[in-house]
XYZ file of C-alpha atoms in Angstrom:
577
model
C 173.606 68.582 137.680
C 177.490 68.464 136.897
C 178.376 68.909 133.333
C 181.031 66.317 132.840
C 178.834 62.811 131.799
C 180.559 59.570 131.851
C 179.297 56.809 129.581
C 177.080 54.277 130.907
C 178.989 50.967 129.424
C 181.656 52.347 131.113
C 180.549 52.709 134.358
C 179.001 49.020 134.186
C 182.365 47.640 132.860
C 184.560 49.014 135.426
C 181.892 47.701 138.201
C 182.154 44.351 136.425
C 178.640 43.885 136.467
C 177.905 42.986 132.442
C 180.572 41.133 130.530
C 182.701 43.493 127.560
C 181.061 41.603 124.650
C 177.501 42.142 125.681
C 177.997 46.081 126.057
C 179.425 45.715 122.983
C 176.781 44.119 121.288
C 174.253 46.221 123.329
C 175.930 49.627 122.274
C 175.378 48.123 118.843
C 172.143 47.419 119.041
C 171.102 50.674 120.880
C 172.828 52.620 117.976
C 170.646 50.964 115.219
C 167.469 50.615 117.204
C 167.615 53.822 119.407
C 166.994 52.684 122.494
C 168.867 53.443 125.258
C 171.393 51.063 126.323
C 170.012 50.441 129.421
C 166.897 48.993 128.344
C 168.266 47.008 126.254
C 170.583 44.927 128.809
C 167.418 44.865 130.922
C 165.453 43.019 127.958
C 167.783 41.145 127.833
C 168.580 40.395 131.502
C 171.767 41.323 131.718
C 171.538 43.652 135.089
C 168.526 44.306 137.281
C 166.492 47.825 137.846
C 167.892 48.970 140.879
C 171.795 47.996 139.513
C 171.124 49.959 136.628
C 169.333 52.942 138.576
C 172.540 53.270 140.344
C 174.630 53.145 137.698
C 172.505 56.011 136.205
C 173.067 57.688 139.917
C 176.746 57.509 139.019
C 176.131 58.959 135.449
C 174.626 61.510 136.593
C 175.792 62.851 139.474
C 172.647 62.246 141.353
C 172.187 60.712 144.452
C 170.509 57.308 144.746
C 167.736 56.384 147.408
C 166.606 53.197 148.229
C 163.033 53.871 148.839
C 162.766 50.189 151.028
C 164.716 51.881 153.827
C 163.155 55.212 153.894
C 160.234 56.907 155.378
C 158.312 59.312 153.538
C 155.389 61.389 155.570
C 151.971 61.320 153.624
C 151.854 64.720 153.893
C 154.770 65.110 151.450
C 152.930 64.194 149.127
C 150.689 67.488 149.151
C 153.431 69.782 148.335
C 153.114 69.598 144.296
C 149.959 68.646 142.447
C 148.842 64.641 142.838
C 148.266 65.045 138.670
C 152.523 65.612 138.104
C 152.984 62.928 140.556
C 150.728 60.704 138.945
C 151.837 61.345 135.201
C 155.547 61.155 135.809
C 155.838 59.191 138.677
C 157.697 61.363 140.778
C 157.936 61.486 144.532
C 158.493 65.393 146.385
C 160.685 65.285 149.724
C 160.191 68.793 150.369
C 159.976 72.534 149.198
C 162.040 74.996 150.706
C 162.856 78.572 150.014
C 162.102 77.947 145.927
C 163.764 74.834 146.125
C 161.983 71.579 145.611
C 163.692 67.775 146.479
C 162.185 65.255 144.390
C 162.894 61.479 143.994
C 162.490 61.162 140.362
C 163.495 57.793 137.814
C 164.657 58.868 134.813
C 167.317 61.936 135.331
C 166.784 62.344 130.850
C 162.929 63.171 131.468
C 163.464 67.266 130.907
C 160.198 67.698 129.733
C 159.250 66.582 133.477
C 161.444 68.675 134.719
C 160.433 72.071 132.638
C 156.617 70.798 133.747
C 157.441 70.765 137.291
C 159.379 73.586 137.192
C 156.322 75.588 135.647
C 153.996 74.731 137.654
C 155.670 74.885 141.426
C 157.913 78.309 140.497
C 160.611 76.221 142.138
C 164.292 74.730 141.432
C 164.708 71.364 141.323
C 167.425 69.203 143.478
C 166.668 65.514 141.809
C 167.620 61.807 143.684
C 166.752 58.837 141.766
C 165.346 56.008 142.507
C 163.991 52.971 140.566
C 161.022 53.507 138.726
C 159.513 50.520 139.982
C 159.694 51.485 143.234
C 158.366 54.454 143.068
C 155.078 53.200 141.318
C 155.043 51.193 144.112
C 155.374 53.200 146.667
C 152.918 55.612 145.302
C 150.238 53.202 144.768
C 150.631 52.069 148.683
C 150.569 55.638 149.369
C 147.503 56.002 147.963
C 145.774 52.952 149.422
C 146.823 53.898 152.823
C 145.627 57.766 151.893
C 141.912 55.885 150.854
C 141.996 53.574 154.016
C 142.599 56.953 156.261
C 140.039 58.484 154.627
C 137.685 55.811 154.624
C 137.863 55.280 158.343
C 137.253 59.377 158.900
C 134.268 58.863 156.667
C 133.386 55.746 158.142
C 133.412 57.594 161.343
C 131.552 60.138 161.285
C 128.991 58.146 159.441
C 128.996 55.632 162.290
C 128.437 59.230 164.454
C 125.641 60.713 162.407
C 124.026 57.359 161.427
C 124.255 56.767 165.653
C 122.402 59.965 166.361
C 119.540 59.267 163.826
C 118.757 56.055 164.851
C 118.944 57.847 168.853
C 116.221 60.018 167.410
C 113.975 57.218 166.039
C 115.367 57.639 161.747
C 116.562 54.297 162.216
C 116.213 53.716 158.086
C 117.799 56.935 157.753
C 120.445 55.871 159.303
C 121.084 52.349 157.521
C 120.376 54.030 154.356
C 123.550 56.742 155.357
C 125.324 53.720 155.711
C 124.270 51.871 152.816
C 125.653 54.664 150.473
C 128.657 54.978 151.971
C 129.278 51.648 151.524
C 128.842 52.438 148.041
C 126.911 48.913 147.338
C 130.654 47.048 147.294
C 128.168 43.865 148.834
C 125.370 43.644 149.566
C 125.785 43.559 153.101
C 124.250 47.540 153.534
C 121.514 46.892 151.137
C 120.010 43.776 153.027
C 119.694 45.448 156.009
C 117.661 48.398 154.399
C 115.655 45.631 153.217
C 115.141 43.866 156.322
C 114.865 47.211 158.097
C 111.852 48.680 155.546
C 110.088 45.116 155.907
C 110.325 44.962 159.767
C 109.133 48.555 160.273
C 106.812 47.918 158.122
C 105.454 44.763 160.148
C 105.973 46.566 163.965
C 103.960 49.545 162.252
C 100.624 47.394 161.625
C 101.007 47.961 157.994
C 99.313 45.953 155.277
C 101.354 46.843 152.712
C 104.723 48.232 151.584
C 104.992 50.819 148.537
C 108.238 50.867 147.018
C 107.912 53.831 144.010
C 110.532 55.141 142.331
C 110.539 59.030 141.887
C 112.098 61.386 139.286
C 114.594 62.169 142.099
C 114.020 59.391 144.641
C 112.419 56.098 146.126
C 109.725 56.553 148.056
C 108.973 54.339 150.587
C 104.968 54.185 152.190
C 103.545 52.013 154.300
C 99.477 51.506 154.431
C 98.252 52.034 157.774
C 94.609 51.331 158.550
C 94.005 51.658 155.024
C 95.543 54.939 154.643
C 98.573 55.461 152.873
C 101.320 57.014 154.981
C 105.079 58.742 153.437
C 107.578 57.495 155.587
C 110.739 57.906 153.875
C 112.195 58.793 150.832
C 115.560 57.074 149.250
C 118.327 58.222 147.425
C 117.975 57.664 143.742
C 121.195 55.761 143.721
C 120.060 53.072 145.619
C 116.670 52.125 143.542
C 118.438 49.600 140.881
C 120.323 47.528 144.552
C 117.176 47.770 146.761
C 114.791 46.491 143.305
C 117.156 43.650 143.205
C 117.511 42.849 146.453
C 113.449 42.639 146.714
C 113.311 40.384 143.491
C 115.683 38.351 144.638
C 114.262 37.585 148.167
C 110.757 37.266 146.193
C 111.895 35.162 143.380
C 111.101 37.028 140.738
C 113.536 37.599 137.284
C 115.904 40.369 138.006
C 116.645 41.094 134.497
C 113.256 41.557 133.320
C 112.279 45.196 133.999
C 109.477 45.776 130.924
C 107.055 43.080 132.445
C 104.908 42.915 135.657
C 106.484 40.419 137.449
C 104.552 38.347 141.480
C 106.767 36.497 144.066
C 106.330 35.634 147.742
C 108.547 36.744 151.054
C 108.543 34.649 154.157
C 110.565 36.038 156.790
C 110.372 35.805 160.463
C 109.896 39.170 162.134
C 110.113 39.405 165.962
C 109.272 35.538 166.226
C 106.184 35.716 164.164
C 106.384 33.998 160.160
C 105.053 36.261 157.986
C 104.034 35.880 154.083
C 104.904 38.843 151.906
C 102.782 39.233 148.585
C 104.672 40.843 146.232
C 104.199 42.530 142.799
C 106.357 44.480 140.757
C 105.224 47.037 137.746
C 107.156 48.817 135.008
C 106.732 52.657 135.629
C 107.690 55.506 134.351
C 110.792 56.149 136.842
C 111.234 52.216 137.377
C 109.858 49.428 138.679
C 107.309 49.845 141.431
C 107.045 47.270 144.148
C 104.430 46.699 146.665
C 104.904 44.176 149.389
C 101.325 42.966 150.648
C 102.102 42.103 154.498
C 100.188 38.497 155.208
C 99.669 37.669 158.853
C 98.282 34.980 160.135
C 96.845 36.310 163.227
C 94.779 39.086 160.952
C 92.137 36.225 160.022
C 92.473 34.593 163.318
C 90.510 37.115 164.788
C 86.990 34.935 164.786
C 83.374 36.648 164.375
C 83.137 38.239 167.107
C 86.292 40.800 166.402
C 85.025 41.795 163.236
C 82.590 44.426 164.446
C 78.988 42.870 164.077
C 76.358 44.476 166.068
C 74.441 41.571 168.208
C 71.647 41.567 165.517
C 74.148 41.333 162.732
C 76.049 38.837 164.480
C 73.006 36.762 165.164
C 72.094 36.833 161.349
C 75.598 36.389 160.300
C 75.317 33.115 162.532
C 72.458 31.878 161.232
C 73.324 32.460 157.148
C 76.365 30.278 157.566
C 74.981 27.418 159.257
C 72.630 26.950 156.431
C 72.985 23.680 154.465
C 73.157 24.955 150.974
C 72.496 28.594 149.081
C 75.124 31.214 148.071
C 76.188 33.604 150.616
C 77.887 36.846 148.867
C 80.380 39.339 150.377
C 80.833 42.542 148.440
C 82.814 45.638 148.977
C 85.848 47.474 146.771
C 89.523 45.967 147.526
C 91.364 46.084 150.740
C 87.726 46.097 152.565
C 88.061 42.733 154.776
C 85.856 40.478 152.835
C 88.402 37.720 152.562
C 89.038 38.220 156.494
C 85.460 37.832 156.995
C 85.071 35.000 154.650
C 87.889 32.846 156.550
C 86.195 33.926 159.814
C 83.436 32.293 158.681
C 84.874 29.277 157.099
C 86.726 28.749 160.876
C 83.913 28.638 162.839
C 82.746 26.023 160.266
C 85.605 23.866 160.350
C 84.780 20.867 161.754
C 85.999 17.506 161.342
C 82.521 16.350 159.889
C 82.515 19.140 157.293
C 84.433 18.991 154.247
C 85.489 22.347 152.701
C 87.128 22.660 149.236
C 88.720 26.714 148.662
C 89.335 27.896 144.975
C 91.611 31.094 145.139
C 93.842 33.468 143.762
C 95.763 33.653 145.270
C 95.884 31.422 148.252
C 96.879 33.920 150.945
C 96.785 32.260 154.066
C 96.795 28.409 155.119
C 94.410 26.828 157.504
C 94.800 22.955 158.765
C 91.645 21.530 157.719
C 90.768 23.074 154.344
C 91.014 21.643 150.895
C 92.834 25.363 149.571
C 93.241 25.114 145.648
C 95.408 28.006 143.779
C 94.206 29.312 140.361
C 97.181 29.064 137.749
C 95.812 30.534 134.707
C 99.420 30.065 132.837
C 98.677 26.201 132.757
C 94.975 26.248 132.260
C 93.847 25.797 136.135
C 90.971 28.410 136.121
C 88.457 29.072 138.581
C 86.049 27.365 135.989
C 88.227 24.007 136.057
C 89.080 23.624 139.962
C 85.213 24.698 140.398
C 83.940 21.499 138.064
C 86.877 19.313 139.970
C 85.622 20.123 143.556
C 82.343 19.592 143.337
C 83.197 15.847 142.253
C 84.738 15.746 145.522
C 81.439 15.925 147.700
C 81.842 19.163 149.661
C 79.498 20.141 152.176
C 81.483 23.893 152.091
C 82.501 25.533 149.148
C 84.473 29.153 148.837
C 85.186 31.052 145.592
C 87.615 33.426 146.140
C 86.055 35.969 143.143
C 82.976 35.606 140.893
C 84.476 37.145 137.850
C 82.470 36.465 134.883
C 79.532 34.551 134.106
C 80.759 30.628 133.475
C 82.368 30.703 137.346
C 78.378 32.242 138.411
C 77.008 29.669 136.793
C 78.696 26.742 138.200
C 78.102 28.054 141.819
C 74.951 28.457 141.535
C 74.874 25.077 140.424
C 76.455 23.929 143.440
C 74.645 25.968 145.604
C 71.311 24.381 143.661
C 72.865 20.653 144.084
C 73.083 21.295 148.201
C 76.135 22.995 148.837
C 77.323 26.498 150.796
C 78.878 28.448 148.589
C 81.078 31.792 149.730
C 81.877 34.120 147.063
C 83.058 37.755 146.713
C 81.595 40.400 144.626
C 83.396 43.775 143.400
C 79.841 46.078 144.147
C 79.011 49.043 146.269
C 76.318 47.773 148.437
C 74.624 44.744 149.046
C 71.407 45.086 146.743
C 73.936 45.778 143.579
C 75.005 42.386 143.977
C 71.704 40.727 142.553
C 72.198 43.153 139.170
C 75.443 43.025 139.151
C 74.879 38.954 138.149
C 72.091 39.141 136.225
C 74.149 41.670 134.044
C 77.062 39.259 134.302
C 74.346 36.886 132.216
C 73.422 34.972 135.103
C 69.542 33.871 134.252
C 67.123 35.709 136.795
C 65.386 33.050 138.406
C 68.898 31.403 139.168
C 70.004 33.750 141.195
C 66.513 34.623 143.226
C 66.472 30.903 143.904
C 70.135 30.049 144.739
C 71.336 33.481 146.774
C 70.576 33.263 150.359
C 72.027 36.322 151.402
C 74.428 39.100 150.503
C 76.830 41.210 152.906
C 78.427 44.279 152.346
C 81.549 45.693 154.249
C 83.615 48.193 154.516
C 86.043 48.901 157.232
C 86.434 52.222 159.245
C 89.612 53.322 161.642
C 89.335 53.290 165.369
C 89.768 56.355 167.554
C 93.535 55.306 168.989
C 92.896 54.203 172.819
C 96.167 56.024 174.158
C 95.149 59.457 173.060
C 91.536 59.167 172.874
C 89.984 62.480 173.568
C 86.664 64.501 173.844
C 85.615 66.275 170.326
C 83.682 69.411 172.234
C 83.047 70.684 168.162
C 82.070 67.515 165.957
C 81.757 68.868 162.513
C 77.963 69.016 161.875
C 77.967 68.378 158.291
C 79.386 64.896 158.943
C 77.313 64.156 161.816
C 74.221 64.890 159.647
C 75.560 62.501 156.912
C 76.155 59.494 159.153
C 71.909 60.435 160.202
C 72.378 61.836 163.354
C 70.546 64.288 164.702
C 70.830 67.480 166.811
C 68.893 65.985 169.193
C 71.038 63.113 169.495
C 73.953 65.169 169.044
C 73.084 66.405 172.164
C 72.921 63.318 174.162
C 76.010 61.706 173.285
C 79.477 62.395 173.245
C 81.581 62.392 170.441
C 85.818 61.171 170.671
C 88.612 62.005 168.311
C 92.248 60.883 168.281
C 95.049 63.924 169.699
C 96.909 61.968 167.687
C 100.258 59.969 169.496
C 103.487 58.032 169.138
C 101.764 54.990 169.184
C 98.872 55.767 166.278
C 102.203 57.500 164.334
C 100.185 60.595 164.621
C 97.080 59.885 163.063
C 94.408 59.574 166.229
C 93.239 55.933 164.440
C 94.954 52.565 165.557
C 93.292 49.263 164.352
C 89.997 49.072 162.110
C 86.510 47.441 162.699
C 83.558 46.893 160.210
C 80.459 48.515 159.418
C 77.977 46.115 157.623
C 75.026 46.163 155.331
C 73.287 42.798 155.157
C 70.639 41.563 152.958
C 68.771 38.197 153.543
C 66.689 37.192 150.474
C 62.805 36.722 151.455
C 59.731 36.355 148.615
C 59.543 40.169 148.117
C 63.550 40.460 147.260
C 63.109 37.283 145.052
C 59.819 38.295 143.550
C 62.310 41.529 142.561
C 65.601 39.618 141.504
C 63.260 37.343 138.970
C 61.632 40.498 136.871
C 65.332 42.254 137.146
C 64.079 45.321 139.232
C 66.885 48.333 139.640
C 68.775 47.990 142.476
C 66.862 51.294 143.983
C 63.599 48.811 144.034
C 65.652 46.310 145.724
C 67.416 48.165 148.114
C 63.797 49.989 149.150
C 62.325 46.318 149.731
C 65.406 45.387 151.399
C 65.255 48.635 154.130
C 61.641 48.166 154.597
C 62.057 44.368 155.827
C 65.096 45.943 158.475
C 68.178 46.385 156.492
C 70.492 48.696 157.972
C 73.051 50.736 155.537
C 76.666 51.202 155.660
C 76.155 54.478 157.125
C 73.493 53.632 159.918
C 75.862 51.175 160.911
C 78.861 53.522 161.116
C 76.362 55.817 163.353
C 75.957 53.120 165.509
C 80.332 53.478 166.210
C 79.818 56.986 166.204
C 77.616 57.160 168.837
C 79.516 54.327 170.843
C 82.661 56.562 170.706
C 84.291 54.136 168.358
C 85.367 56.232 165.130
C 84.398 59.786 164.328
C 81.532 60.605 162.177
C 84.058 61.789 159.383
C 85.822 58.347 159.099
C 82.167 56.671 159.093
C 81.191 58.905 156.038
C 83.992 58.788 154.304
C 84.478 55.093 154.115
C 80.975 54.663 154.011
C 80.873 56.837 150.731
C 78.089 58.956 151.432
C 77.189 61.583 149.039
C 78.815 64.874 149.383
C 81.715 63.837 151.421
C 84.575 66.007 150.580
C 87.342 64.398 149.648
């Protein structure tokens, strides 16, 4: 830079641009304050940025650039490091043989100067420019540098997240997309969503798990009863995809330290579908499980639900009977309530009146009087139970005997000339009749009111599209279903290959096996002098009861499930799990 400085009231007095008496006063003012004189006459209005920037030009011998009527490649801007740029708002033109051009704003900043010199081993040839601008034009070159960059990215997202979904990762995919969207809406997240849920729903499942790892989300859908791993999210997405669940469900999204239910209805390929939902604090989060409610999986009718004809015929009969308690037991997620509304459809007829008390109320049926529990305001089982029966029911169901006082009062209705269908949390049938009595239901109650009891369970079915001959059943499980080498010899056994359309497990769809018990003298004569349930289930066998597992031989042998599945699910002893 040239030596010789001229001073800058002089240069703005000869080009007329502030009056004599306000340099005056300004040179004043800059001499007792210390501030330079051109910030003063800018405070005070006197002259604009870009009229002083040139005036500063003039001081000092640099040469001014209008950065509105110049193009500057964004590649220019690689050739020092973006934090000098950045801290002293500087703009490099280019570096050439040890010699760097750069647009700077204040030609007195020598500390920026020495800093740039230090760090690019190069000699500076300076043009100034307003500082103003070059903020600005900095800041656009940095939004158009993101935009670039954002469209590459989006790009080859849009690529990759193209060839998943070609090769069937479809939620892969969305979820590549989702975090590149970096949750900025919540456009990305509510298609994962929508995605897991209708996957979910074209898959069969019953029920979506949503668990949050140490690491990641898990996602599993329950298949036939069996829990299968499907895909597994990035941590970073558990707090939007909780939300986004607890919003569509209804639930409080800022409570996270309290169990929390809510319903989904959403229409998935034409069909509307319920979605049961519950959320629980956990150690990594909150888990979520969606249970999938569809209609058309308890408008299946009797005949669907695997009865043999005798069982069928004595199912028929039991339900048709004008009063008397008819139990359905079995653990969770074993069909009762599907068998239960199976029942209560083939009964509903205009001349029969049928009053429901659940919780909760899963599916709707025209026709039925269908009454949900709300403990918070006091509506127990025990009150809508007194209620209904003052509104003459032929056809009572209890969705769960629980405890005692809800026993009680239907086997009081059941005594007073209703039907009564109730579930019972028990192993077999026969455990049913101790199971009340030790609930402090008095013995002679229930041998007089219980007509009959029923349990269930419900076992896969070899998929159709890859059913296969098993040449080598395992023999163990064979003998634990009670069949024998001689019979293993005259029949032939199937298995699953396993197939796109079972997702690889050899089981699509599931049927039941039944145990059912019809009360006669004998099994009341029992039930009043509270006889173990081995008694009972001995006097039930001898009178032509047939177990869990004789009835899963019976599929066996018809080539409907595998002798493993029947086992299994029919808990025989020394199954391996």
């Amino acid at each position: 830079m040239p030596g010789a400085r001229r001073h800058l009231g002089e240069i703005l007095l000869k080009a007329g641009v502030v009056p004599k008496q306000a340099l005056i006063e300004g040179i004043k003012q800059s001499r007792t304050t210390g501030k330079r004189l051109g910030q003063i006459l800018l405070e005070k209005g006197l002259l604009d940025e870009e009229t002083l920037t040139k005036a500063l030009a003039k001081q000092s011998g640099l040469k001014y650039i209008n950065l509105d009527k110049i193009t500057i490649p964004p590649d220019y801007m690689r050739i020092i490091p973006e934090d000098l740029i950045k801290k002293y708002n500087i703009i490099p033109l280019k570096l050439e043989q040890r010699r760097l051009q750069l647009i700077i704003g204040d030609p007195l900043d020598l500390d920026m100067m020495d800093a740039v010199r230090l760090r690019t081993g190069a000699e500076l040839e300076c043009f100034l420019a307003s500082p103003s601008k070059i903020r600005a034009f900095l800041e656009r070159s940095a939004d158009e540098a993101a935009a670039q960059q954002h469209d590459e990215l989006k790009h080859s997202i849009d690529a990759t997240a193209a060839e998943l979904a070609e090769f069937g990762s479809e939620l892969q995919a969305e979820v590549l997309r989702a975090e590149a969207a970096g949750f900025a809406d919540d456009g990305p997240v509510v298609r994962l969503v929508n995605l897991i849920i209708d996957t979910a729903c074209r898959m069969r499942a019953s029920d979506i798990h949503v668990e949050p790892m140490a690491d990641r989300v898990r996602i599993r859908y329950r298949v036939d009863g069996v829990c299968l791993e499907k895909d597994n999210l990035p941590k970073s997405m558990q707090a939007a995809l909780i939300t986004r669940l607890k919003i569509l469900s209804g639930m409080d999204i800022a409570e996270k330290r309290l169990p929390q239910d809510g319903r989904i209805k959403r229409n998935v390929d034409g069909q509307d579908i319920d979605f049961r939902v519950s959320s629980l604090p956990a150690t990594h989060g909150e888990s979520v499980v969606l249970r999938i409610l569809r209609p058309d999986s308890v408008n299946i009718g009797i005949e669907a639900l695997g009865f043999e004809p005798d069982n069928y015929e004595q199912f028929q009969k039991i339900i048709r009977r004008p009063n008397g308690i008819f139990l359905v037991t079995g653990p969770t997620g074993s069909g009762k309530t599907t068998t239960l509304y199976a029942a209560l459809q083939e009964l509903n007829k205009p001349d029969k009146k049928i009053i429901t008390a659940e919780d909760p109320v899963e599916y709707n049926f025209p026709g039925m009087n269908q009454c949900q529990v709300k403990e918070e305001i006091g509506l127990t089982f025990e009150r809508i139970l007194r209620a209904m029966l003052r509104q003459a029911p032929n056809i009572i169901l209890i969705g769960e005997i629980r405890d005692s006082v809800v026993a009680d009062i239907a086997i009081q209705a059941a005594l007073t000339g209703h039907l009564v269908f109730s579930t019972l949390h028990t192993n077999d049938a026969c455990s049913a009749i101790t199971r009340l009595i030790d609930m402090g239901v008095k013995p002679f109650l229930v041998a007089s009111s219980i007509q009959a009891i029923m349990a269930q369970r419900l076992v896969r079915v070899i998929c159709k599209n890859c059913k296969t001959v098993d040449p080598n059943p395992d023999p163990k499980y064979l003998r634990l279903v009670g069949i024998t080498e001689e019979e293993a010899k005259r029949h032939t056994f199937y298995k699953g290959a396993g197939c796109s359309v079972c997702q690889g497990t050899g089981y699509k769809g599931r049927l039941g096996i039944f145990e059912m018990v019809e009360m006669n003298t004998r099994l009341r004569e029992l039930a009043f002098r509270k006889a173990p349930t081995s008694e009972l289930r001995a006097a039930a066998k001898a009178v032509g009861m047939r177990t869990l597992a004789e009835d899963g031989k019976i599929k066996v042998l018809k080539g409907i499930t595998t002798a493993q599945e029947a086992a299994s699910v029919a808990q025989v002893e020394a199954v391996a799990v």
